[in-house]
PDB file of C-alpha atoms in Angstrom:
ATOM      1  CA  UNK B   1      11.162   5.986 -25.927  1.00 95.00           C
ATOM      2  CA  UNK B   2      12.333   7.875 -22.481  1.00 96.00           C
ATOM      3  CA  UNK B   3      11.660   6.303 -19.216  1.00 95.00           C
ATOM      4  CA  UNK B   4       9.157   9.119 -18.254  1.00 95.00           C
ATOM      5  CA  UNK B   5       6.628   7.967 -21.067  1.00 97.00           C
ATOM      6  CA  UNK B   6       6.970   4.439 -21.013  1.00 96.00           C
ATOM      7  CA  UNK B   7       6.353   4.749 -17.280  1.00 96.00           C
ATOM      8  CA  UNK B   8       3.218   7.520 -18.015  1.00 95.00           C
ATOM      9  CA  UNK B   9       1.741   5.062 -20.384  1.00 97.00           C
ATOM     10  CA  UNK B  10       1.911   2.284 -18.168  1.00 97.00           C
ATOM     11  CA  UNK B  11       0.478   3.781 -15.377  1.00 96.00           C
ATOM     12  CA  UNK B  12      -2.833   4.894 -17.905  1.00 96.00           C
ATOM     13  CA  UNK B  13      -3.098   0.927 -19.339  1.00 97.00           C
ATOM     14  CA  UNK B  14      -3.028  -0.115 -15.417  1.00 96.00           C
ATOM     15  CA  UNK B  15      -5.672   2.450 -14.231  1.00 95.00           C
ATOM     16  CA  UNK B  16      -8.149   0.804 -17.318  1.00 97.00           C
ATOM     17  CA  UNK B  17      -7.494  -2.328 -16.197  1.00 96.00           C
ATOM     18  CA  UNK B  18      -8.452  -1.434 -12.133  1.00 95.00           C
ATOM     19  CA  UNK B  19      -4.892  -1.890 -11.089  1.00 96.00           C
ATOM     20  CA  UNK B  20      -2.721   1.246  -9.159  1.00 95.00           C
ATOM     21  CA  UNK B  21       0.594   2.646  -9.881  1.00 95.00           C
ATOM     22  CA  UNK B  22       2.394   4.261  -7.283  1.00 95.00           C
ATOM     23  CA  UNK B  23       5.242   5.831  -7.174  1.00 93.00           C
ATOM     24  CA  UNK B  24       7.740   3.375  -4.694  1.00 92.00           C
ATOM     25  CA  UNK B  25      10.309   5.602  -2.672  1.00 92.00           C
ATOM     26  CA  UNK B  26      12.754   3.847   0.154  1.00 92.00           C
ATOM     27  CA  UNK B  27      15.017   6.699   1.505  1.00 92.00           C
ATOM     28  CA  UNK B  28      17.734   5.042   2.851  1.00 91.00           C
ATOM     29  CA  UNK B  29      17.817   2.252   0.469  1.00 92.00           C
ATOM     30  CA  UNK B  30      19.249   2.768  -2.769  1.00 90.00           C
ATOM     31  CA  UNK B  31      18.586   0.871  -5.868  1.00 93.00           C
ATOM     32  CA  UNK B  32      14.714   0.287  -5.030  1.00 93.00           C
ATOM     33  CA  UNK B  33      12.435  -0.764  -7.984  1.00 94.00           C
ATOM     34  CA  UNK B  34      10.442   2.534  -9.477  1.00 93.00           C
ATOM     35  CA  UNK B  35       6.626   1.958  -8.585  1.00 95.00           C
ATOM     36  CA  UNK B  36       4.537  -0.999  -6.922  1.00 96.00           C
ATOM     37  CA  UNK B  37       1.221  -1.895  -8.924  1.00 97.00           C
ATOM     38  CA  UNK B  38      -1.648  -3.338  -7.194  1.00 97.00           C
ATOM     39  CA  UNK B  39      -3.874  -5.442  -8.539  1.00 97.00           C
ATOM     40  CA  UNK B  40      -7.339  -5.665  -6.687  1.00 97.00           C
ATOM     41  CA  UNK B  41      -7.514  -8.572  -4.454  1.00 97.00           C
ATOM     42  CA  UNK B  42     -10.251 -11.326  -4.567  1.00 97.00           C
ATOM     43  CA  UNK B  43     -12.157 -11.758  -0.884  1.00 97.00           C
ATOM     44  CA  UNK B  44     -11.346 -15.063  -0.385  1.00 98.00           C
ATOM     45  CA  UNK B  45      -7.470 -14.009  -0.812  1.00 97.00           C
ATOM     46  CA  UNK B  46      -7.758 -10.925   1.235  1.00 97.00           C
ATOM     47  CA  UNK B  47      -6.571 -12.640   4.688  1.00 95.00           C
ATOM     48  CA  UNK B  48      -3.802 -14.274   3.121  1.00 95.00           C
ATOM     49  CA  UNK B  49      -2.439 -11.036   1.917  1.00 96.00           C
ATOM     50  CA  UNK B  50      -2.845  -9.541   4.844  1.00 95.00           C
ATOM     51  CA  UNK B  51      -0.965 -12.157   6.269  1.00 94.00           C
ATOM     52  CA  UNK B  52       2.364 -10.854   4.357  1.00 94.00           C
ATOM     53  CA  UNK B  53       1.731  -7.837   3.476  1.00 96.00           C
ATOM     54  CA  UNK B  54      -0.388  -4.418   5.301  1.00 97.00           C
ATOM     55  CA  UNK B  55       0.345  -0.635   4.436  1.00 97.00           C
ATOM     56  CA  UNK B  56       0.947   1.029   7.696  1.00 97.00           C
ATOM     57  CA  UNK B  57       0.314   5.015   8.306  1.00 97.00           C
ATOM     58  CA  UNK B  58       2.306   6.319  11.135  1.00 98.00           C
ATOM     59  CA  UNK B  59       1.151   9.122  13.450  1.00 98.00           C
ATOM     60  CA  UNK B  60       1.742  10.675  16.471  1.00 97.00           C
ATOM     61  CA  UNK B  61       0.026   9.334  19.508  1.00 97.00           C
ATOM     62  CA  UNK B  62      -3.591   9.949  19.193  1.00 97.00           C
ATOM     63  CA  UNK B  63      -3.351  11.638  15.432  1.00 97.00           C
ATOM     64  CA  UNK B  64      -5.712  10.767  13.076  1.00 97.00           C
ATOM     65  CA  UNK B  65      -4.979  10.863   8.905  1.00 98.00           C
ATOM     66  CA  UNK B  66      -5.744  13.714   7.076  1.00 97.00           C
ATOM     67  CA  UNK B  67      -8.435  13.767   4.968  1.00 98.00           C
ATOM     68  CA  UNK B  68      -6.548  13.204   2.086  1.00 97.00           C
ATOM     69  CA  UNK B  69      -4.469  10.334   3.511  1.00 98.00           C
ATOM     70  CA  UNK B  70      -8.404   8.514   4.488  1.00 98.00           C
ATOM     71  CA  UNK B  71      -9.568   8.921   0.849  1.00 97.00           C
ATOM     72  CA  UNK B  72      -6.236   7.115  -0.206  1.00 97.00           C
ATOM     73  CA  UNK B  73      -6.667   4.413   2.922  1.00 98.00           C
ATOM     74  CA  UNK B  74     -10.230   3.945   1.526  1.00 98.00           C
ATOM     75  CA  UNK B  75      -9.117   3.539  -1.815  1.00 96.00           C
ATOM     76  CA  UNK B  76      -6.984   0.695  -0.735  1.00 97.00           C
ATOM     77  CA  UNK B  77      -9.177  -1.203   1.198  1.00 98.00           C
ATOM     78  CA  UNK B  78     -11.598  -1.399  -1.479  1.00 97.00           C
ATOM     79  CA  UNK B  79      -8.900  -3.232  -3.731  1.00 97.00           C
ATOM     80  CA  UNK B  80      -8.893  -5.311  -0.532  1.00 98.00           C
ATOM     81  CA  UNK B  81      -5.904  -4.008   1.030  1.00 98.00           C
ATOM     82  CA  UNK B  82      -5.195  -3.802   5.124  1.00 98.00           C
ATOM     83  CA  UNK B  83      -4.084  -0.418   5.994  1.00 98.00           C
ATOM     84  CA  UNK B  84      -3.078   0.147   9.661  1.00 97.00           C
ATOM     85  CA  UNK B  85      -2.959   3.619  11.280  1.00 98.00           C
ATOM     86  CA  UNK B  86      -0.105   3.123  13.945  1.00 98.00           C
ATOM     87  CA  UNK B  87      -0.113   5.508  16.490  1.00 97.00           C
ATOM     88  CA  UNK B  88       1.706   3.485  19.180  1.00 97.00           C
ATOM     89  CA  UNK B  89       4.178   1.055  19.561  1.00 97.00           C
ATOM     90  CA  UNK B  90       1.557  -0.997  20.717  1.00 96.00           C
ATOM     91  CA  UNK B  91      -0.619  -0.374  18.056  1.00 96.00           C
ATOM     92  CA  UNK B  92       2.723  -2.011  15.592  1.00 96.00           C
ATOM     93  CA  UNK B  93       3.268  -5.187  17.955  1.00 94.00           C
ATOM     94  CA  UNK B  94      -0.902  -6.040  17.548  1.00 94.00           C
ATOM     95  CA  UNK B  95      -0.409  -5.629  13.735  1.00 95.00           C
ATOM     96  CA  UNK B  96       2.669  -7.825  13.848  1.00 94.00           C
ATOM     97  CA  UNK B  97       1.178 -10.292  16.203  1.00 93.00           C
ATOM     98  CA  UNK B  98      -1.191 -10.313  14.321  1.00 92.00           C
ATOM     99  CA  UNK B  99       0.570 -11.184  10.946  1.00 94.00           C
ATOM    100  CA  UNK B 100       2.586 -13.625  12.867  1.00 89.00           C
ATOM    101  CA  UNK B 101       6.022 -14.870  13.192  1.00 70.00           C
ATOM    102  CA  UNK B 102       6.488 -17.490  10.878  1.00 62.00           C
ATOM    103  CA  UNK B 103       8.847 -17.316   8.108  1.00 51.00           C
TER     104      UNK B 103
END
């Protein structure tokens, strides 16, 4: 079976089970796995994630998301994801604060 269906077919089972495919791109970085799936996360995990892990949209200073880019932020967040919109440096060093600096 090609790549293309195996990954197709996937991607259907994991949208009947509540989960999201997408698509994983890193330019810059070769080699990077395919796609990320998420798996919706329980509200008593939630702050742990977001701990170690946020989605971050970048924009200009004082740009908002489109309307498309809100629909897929509020998609997100009601698997129980943090996404940031970062329109400052600022804005990034409260997020990162914010997830701390231990390792």
């Amino acid at each position: 079976m090609l790549e293309r269906d195996i990954e197709s077919r996937s991607r259907k089972r994991a949208e009947t089970k509540g989960r999201r495919m997408m698509k994983f791109t890193s330019p810059g970085h070769a080699f990077v796995p395919d796609d990320i799936v998420l798996a919706p996360i329980p509200l008593w995990l939630q702050p742990v994630i977001a701990r170690y892990f946020r989605f971050i949209e970048f924009k200009r200073t004082g740009a908002k998301p489109t309307e498309p880019q809100r629909r897929e932020h509020e998609r997100l967040r009601a698997m129980g994801f943090t996404v940031e919109v970062i329109d400052s440096v600022e804005a990034a060093d409260r997020v990162f604060a914010e997830m701390g600096d231990r390792l």
